[in-house]
PDB file of N, CA and C in Angstrom:
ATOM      1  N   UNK V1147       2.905  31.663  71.921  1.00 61.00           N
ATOM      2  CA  UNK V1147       3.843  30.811  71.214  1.00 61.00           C
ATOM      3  C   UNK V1147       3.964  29.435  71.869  1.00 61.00           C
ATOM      4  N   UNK V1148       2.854  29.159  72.597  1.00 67.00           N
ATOM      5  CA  UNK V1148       3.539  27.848  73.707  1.00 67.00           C
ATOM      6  C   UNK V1148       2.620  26.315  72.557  1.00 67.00           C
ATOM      7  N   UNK V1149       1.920  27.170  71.652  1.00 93.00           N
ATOM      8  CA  UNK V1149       1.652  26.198  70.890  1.00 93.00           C
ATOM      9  C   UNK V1149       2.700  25.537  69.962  1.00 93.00           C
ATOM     10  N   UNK V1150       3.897  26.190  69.552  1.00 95.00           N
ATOM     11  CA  UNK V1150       4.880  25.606  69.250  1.00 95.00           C
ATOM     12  C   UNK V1150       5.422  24.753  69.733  1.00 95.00           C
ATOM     13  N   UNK V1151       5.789  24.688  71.033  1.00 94.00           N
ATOM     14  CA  UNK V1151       6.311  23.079  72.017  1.00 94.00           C
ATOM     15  C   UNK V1151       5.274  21.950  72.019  1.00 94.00           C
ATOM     16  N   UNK V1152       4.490  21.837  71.158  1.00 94.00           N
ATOM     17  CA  UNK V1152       3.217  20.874  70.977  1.00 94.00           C
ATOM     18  C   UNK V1152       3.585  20.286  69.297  1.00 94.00           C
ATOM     19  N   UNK V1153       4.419  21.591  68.507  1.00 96.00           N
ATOM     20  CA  UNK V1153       4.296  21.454  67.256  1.00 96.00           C
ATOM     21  C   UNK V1153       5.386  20.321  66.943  1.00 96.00           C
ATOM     22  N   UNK V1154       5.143  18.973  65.824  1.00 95.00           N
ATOM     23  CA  UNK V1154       6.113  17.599  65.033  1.00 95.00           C
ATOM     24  C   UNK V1154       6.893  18.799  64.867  1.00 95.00           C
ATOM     25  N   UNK V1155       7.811  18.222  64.758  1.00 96.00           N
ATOM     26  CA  UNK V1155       9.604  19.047  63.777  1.00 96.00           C
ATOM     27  C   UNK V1155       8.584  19.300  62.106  1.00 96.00           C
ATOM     28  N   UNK V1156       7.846  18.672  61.600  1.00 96.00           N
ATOM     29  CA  UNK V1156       7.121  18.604  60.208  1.00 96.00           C
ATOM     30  C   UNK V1156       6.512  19.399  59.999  1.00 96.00           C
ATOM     31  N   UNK V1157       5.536  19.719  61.133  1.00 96.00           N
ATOM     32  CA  UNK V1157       4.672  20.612  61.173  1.00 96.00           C
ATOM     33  C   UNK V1157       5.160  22.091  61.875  1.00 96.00           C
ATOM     34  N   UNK V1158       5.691  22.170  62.408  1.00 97.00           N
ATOM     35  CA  UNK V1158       6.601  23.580  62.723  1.00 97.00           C
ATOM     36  C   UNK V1158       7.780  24.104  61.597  1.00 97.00           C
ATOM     37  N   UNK V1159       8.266  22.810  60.758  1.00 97.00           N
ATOM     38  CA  UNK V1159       9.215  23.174  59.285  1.00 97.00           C
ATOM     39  C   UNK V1159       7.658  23.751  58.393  1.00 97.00           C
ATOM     40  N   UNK V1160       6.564  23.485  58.145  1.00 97.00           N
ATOM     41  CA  UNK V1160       5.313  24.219  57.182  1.00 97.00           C
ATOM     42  C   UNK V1160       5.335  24.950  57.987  1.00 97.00           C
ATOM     43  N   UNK V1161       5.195  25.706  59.024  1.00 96.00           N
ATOM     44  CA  UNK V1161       4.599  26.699  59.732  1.00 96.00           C
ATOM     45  C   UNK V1161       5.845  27.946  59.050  1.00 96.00           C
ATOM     46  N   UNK V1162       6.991  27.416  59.540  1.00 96.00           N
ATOM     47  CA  UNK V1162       8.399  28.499  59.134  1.00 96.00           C
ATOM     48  C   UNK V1162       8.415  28.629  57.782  1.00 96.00           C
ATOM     49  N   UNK V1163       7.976  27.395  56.923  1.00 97.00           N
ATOM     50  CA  UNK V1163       7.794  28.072  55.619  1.00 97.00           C
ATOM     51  C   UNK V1163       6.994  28.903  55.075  1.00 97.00           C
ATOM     52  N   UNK V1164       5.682  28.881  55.727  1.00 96.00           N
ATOM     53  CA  UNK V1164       4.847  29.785  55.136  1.00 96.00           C
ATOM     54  C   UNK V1164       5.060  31.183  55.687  1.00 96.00           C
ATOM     55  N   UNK V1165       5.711  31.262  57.012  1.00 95.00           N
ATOM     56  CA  UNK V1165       5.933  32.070  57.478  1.00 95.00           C
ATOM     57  C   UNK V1165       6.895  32.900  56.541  1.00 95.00           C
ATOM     58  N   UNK V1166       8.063  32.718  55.922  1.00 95.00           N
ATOM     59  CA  UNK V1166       8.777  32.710  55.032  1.00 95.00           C
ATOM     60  C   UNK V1166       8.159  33.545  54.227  1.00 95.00           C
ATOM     61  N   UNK V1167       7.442  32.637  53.647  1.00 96.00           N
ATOM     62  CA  UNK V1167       6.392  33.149  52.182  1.00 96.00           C
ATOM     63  C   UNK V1167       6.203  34.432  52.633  1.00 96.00           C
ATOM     64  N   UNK V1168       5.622  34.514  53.484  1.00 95.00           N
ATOM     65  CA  UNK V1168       4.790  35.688  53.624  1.00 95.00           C
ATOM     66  C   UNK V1168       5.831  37.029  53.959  1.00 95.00           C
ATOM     67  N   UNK V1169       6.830  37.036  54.456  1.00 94.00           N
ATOM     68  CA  UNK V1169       7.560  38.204  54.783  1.00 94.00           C
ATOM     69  C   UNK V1169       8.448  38.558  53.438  1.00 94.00           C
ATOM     70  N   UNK V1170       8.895  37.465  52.615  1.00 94.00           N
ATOM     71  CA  UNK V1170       9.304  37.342  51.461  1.00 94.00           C
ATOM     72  C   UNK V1170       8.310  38.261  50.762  1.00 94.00           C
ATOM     73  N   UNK V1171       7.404  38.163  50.534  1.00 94.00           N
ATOM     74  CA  UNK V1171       6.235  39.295  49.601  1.00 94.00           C
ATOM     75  C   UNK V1171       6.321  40.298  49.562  1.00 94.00           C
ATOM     76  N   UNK V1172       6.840  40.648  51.015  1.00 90.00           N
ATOM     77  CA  UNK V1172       6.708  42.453  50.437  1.00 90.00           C
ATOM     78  C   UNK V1172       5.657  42.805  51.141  1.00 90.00           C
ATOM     79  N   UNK V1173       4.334  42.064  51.228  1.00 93.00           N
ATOM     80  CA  UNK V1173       3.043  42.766  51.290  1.00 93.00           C
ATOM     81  C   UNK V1173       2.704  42.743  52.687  1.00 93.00           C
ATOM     82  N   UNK V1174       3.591  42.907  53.567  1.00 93.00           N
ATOM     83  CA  UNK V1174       2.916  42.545  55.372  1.00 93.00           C
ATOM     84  C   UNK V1174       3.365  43.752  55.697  1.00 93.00           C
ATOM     85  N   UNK V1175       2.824  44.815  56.636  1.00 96.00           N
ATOM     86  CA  UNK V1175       3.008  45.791  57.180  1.00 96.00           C
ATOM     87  C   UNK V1175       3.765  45.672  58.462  1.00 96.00           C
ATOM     88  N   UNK V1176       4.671  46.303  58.609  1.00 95.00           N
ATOM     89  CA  UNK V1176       6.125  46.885  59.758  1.00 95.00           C
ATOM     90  C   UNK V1176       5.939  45.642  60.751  1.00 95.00           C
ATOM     91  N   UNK V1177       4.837  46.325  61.656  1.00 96.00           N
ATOM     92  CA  UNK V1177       4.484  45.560  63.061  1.00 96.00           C
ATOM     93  C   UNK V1177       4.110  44.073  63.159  1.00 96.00           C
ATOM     94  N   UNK V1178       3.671  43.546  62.045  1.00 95.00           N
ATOM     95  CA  UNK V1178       3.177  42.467  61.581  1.00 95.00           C
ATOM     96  C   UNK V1178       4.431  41.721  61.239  1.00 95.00           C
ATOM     97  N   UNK V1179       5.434  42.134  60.557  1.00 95.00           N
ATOM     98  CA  UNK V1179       6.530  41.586  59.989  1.00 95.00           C
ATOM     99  C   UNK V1179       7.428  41.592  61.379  1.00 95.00           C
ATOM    100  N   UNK V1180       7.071  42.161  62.620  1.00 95.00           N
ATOM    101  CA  UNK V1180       8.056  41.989  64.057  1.00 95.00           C
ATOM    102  C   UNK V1180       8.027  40.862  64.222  1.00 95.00           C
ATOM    103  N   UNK V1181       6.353  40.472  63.766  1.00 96.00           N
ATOM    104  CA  UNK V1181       5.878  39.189  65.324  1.00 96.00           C
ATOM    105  C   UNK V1181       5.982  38.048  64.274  1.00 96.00           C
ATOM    106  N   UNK V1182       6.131  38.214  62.990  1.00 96.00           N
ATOM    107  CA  UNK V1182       6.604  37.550  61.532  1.00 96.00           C
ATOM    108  C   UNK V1182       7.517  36.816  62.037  1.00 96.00           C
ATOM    109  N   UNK V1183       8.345  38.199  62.183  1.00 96.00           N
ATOM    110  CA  UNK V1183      10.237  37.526  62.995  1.00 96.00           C
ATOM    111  C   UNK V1183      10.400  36.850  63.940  1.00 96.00           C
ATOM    112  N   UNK V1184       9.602  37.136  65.090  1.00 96.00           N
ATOM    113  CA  UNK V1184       9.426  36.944  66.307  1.00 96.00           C
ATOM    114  C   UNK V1184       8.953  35.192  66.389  1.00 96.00           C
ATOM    115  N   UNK V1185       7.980  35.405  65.791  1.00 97.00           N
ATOM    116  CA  UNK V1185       7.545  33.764  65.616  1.00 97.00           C
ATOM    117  C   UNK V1185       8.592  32.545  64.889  1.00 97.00           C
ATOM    118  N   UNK V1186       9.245  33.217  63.956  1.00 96.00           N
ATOM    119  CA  UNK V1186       9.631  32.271  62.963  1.00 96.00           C
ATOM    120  C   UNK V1186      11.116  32.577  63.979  1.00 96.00           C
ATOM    121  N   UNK V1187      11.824  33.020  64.543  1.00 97.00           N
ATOM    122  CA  UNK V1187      12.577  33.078  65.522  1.00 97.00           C
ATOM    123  C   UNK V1187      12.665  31.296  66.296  1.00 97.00           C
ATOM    124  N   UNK V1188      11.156  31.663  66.976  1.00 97.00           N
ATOM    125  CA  UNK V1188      10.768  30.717  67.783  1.00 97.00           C
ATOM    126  C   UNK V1188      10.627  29.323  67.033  1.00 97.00           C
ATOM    127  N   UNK V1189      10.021  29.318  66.282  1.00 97.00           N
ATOM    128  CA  UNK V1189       9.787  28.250  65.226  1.00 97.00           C
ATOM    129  C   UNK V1189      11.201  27.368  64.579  1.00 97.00           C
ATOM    130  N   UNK V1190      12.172  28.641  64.589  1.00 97.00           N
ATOM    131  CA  UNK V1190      13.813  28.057  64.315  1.00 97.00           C
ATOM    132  C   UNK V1190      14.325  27.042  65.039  1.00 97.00           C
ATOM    133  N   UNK V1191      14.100  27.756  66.039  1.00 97.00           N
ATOM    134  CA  UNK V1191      14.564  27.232  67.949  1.00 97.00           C
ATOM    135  C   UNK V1191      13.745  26.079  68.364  1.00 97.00           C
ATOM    136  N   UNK V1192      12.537  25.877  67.689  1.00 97.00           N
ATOM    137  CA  UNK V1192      11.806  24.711  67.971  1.00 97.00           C
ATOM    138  C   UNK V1192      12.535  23.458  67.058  1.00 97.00           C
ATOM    139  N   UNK V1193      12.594  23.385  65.674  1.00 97.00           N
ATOM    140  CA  UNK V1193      13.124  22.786  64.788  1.00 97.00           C
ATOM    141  C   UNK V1193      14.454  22.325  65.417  1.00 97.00           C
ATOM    142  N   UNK V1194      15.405  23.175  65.827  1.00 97.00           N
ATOM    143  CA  UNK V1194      17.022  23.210  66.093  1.00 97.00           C
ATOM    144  C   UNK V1194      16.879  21.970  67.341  1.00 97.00           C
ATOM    145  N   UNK V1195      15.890  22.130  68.050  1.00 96.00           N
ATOM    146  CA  UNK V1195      15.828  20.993  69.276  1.00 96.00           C
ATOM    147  C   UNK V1195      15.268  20.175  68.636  1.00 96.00           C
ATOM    148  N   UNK V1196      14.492  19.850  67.781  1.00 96.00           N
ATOM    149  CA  UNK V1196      13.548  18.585  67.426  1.00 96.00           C
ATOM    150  C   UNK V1196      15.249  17.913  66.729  1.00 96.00           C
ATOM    151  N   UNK V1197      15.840  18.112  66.162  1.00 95.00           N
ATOM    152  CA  UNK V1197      16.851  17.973  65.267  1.00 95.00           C
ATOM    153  C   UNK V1197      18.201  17.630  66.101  1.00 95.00           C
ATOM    154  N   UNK V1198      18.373  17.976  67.356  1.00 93.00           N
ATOM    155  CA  UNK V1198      19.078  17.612  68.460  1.00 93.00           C
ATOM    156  C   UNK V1198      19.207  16.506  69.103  1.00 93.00           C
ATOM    157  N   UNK V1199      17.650  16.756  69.227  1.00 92.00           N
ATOM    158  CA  UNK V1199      16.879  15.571  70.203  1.00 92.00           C
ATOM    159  C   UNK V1199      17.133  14.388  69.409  1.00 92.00           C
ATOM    160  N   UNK V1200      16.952  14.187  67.856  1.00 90.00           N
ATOM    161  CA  UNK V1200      16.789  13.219  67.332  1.00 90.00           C
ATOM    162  C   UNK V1200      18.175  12.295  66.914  1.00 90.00           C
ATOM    163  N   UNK V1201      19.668  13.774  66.520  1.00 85.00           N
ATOM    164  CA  UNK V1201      20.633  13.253  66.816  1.00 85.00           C
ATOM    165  C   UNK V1201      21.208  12.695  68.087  1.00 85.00           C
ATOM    166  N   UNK V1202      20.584  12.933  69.165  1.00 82.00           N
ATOM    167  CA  UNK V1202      20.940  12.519  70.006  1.00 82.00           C
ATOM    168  C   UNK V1202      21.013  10.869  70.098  1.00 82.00           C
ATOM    169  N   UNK V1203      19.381  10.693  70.055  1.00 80.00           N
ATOM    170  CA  UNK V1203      18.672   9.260  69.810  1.00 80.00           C
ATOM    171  C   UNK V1203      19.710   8.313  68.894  1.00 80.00           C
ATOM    172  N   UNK V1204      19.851   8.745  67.658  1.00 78.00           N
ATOM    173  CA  UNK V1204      20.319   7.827  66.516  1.00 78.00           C
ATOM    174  C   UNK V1204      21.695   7.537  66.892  1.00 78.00           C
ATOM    175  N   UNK V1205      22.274   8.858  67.356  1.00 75.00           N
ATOM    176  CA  UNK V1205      23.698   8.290  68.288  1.00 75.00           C
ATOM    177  C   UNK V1205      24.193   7.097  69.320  1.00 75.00           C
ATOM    178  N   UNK V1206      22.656   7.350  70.185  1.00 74.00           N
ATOM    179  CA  UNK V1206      22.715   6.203  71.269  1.00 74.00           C
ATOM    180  C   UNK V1206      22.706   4.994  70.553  1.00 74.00           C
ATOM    181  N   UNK V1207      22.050   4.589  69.458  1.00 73.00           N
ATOM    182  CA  UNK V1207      22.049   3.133  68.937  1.00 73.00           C
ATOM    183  C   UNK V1207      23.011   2.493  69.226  1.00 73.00           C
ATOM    184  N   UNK V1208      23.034   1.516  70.079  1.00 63.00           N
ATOM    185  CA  UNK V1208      24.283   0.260  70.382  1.00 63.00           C
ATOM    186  C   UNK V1208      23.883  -0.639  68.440  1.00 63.00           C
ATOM    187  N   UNK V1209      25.368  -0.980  68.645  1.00 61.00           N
ATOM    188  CA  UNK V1209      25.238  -1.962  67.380  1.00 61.00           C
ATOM    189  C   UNK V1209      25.811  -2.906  67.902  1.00 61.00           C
ATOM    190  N   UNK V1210      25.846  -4.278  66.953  1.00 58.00           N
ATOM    191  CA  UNK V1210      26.480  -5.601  67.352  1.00 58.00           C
ATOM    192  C   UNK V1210      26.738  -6.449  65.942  1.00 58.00           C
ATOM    193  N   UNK V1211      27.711  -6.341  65.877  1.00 61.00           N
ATOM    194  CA  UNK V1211      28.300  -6.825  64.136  1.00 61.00           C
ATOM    195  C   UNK V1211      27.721  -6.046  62.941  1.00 61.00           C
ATOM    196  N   UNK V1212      27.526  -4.687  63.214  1.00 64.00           N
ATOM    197  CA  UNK V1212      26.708  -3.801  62.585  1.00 64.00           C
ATOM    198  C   UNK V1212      25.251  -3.792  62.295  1.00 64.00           C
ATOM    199  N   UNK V1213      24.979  -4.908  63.316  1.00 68.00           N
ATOM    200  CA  UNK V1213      22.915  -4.678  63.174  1.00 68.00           C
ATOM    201  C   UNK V1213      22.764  -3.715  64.612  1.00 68.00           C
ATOM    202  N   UNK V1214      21.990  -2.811  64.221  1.00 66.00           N
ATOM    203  CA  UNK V1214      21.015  -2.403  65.362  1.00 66.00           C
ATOM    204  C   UNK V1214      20.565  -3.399  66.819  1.00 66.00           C
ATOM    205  N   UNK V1215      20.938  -3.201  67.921  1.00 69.00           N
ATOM    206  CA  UNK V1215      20.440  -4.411  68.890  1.00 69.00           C
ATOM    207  C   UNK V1215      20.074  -3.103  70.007  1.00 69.00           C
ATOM    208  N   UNK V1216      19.269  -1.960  70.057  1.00 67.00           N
ATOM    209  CA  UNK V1216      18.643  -1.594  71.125  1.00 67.00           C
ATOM    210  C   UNK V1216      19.715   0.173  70.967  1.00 67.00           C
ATOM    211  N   UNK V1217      19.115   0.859  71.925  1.00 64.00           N
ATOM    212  CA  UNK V1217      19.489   1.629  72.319  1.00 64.00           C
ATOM    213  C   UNK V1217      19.466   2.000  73.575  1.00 64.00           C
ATOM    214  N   UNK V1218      20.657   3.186  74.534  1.00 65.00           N
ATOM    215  CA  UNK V1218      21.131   3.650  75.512  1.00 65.00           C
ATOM    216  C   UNK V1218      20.298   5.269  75.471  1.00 65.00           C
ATOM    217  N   UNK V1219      19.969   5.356  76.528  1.00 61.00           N
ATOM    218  CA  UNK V1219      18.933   6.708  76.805  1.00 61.00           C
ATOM    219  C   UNK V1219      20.039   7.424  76.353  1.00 61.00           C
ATOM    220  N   UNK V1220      19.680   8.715  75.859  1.00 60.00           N
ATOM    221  CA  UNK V1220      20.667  10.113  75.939  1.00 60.00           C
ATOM    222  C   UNK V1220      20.624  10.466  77.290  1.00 60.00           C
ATOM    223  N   UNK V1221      21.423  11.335  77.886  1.00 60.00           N
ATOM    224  CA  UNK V1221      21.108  12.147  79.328  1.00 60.00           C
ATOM    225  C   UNK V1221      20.411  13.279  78.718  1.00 60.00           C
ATOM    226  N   UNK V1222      20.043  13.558  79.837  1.00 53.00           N
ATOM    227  CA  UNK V1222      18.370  14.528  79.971  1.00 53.00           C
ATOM    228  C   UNK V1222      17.374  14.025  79.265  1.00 53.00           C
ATOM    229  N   UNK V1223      17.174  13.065  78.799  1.00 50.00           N
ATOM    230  CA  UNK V1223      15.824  12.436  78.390  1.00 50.00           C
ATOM    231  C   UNK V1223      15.322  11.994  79.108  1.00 50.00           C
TER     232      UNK V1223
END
C-alpha cells in the first residue's frame, strides 16, 4: 500500500472509486472483498490528508484589502 503515499488526491479519489465499483457488484469473492476494504480503507485516509493538507494551505493565505499577498507556512509542513 506504500504506493498510495505517492498517489494526487485525483488519482487516489479514481482508485476509491473503482474500488467502489467493484465491491458494489456483488461479483468479488470473501477474501478479495477484505483487501477490497482494506485498501479503500487506506485510500480514504490518503484523500482525508490530501484534503487537510490543502485546507490547511488556503487558510494560511495572508490577505491585504482582500487581494491575496502571499502566504504563512502551516506548522508541520
Amino acid at each position: 500500500m506504500s504506493d498510495i503515499a505517492a498517489m494526487s488526491f485525483e488519482d487516489a479519489m479514481k482508485a476509491l472509486e473503482d474500488l467502489v465499483r467493484q465491491l458494489e457488484s456483488g461479483n468479488v469473492e470473501l477474501e478479495k472483498s477484505i483487501a477490497l476494504y482494506e485498501r479503500g480503507a487506506a485510500l480514504k485516509a490518503h484523500c482525508e490528508k490530501k484534503l487537510n493538507e490543502a485546507e490547511e494551505k488556503v487558510q494560511k493565505i495572508t490577505l491585504a484589502a482582500g487581494q491575496p499577498v502571499g502566504t504563512t507556512p502551516a506548522e508541520g509542513l
